[in-house]
Tab-separated table of C-alpha atoms in Angstrom:
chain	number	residue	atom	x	y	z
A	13	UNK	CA	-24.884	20.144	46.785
A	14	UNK	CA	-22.644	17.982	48.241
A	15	UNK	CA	-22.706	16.224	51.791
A	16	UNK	CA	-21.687	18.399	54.474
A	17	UNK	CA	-21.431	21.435	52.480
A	18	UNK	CA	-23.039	24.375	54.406
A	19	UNK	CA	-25.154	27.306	51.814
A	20	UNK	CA	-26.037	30.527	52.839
A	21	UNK	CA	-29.422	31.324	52.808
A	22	UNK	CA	-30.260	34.430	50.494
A	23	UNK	CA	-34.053	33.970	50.445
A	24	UNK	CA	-36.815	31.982	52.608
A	25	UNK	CA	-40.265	31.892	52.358
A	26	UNK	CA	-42.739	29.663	53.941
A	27	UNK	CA	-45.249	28.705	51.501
A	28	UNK	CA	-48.074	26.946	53.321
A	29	UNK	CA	-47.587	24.814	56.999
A	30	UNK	CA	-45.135	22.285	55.727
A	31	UNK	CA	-43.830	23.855	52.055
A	32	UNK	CA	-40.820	26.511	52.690
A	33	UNK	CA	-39.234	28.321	50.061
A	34	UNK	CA	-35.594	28.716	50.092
A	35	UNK	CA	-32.798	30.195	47.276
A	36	UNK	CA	-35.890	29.537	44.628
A	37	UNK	CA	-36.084	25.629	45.898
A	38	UNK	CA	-38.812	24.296	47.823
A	39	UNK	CA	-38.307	21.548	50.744
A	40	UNK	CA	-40.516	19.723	52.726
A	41	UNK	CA	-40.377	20.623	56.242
A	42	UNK	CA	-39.991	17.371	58.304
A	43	UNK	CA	-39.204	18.979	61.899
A	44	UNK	CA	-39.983	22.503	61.945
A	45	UNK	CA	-39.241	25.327	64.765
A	46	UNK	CA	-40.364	28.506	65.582
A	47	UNK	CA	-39.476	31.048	63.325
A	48	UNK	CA	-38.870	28.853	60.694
A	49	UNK	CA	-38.036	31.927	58.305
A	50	UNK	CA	-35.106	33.030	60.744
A	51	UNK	CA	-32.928	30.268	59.061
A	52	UNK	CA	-28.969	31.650	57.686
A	53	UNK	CA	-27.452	28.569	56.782
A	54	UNK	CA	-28.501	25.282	55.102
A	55	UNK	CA	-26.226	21.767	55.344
A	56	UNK	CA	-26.893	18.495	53.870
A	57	UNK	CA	-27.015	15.934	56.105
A	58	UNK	CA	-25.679	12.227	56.168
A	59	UNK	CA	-29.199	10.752	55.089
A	60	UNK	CA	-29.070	13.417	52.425
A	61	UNK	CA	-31.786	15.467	54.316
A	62	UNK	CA	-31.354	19.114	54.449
A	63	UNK	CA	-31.208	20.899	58.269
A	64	UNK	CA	-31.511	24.325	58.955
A	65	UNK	CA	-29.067	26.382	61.403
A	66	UNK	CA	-30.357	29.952	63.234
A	67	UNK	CA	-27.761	32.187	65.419
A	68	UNK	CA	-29.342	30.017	68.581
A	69	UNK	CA	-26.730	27.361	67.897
A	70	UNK	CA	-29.273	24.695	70.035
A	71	UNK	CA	-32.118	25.387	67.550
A	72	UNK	CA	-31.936	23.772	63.946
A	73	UNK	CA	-35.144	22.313	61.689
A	74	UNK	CA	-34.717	19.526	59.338
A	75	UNK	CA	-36.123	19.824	55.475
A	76	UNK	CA	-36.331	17.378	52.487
A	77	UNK	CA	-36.236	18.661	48.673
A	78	UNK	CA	-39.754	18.612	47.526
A	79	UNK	CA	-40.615	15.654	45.507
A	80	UNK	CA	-43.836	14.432	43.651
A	81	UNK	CA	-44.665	10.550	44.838
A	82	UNK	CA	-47.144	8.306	44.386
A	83	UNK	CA	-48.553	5.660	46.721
A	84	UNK	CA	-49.879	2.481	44.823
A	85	UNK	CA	-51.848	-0.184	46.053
A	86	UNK	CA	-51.104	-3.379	43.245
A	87	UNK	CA	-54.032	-5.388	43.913
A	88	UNK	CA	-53.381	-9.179	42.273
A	89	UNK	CA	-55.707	-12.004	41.536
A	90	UNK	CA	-53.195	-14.952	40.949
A	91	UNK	CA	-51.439	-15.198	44.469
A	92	UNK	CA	-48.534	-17.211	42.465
A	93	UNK	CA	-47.402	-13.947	40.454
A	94	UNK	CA	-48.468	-12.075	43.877
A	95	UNK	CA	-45.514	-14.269	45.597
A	96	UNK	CA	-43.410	-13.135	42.360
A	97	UNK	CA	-44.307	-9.524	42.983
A	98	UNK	CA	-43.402	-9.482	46.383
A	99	UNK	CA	-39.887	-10.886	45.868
A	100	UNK	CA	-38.789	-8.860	42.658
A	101	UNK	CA	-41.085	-5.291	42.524
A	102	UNK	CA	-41.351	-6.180	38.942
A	103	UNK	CA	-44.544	-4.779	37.344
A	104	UNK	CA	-44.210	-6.291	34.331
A	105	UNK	CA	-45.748	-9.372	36.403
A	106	UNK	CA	-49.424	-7.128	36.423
A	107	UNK	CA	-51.895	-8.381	33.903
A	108	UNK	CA	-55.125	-6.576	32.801
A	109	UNK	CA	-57.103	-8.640	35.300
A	110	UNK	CA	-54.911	-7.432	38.625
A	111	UNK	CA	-56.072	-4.196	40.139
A	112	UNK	CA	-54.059	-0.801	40.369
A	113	UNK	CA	-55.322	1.690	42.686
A	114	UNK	CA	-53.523	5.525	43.254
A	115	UNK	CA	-53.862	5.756	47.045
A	116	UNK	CA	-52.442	9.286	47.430
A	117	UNK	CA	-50.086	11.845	46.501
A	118	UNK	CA	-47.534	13.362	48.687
A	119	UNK	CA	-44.532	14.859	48.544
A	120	UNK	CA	-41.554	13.239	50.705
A	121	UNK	CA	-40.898	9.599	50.840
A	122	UNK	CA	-40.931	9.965	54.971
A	123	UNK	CA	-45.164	10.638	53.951
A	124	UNK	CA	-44.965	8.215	52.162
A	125	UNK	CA	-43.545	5.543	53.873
A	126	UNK	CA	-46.483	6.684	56.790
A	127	UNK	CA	-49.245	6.212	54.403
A	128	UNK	CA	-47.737	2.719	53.498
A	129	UNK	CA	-47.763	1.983	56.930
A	130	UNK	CA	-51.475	2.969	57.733
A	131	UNK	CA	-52.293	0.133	55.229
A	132	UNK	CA	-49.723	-2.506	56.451
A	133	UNK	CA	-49.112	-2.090	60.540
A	134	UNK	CA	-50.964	-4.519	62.135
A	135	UNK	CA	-52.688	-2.240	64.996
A	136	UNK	CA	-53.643	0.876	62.571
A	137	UNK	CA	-57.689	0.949	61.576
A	138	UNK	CA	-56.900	1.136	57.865
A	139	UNK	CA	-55.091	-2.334	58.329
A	140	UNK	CA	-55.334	-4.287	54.542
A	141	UNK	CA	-55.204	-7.987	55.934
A	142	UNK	CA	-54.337	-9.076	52.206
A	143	UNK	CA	-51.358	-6.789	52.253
A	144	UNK	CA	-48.120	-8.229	51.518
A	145	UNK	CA	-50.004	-11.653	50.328
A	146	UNK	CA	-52.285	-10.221	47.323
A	147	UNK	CA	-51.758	-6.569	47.850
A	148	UNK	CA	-48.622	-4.594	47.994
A	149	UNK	CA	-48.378	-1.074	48.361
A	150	UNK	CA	-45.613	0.737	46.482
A	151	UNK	CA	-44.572	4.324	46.674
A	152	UNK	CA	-43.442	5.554	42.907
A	153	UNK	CA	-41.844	9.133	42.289
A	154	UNK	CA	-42.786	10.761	39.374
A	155	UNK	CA	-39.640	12.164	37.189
């Protein structure tokens, strides 16, 4: 579907509190509304995000395709390749002895990009104080 291009919604289901069904495709709700499930048109939006329009022209919900990503944590025991790491993402720099850790599973890169940041902001209480000098945390979607 191409930017800007506005689909009618034939069928919409909401699946669970942030999963919603629609045409046979399910999104990620990222800002939700009431009545959800009232939706009649879908446009893609400049970020490539979907948003949902309702007769109430003032009320609209943004969506996200559903996607299957991984959150690493590269743990490394050499802080020279570490350095290397951090300037090129290039995993072919991990040896057997540096540590790879699955953190979580989600499925937008917006939750993703949160969990990264629970492990790398500075005033959260899961704050890595080796991060971005030894460990790096990496979000990877699966194909």
């Amino acid at each position: 579907m191409a930017k800007g291009k506005k689909t009618t919604i034939r069928q919409i289901k909401l699946l669970s509190e942030d999963i919603i069904q629609i045409n046979e495709k399910e999104y990620v709700i990222i800002e939700g509304t009431e009545d959800i499930e009232t939706a009649i048109t879908m446009k893609i939006s400049s970020n490539g995000n979907r948003i949902l329009r309702f007769t109430d022209e003032k009320k609209k919900a943004t969506i996200d395709v559903k996607r299957d990503i991984d959150v690493f944590k590269y743990s490394f025991t050499d802080t020279h390749r570490a350095s290397r790491f951090k300037k090129t993402q290039d995993k072919s720099i991990i040896t057997a002895n540096d540590k790879i850790e699955l953190i979580e599973n989600t499925s937008s890169h917006i939750n993703a990009r949160a969990i990264i940041s629970k492990y790398t902001s500075k005033d959260s209480k899961l704050f890595d104080k080796q991060a971005s000098k030894s460990n790096f945390y990496v979000s990877v979607e699966s194909k």
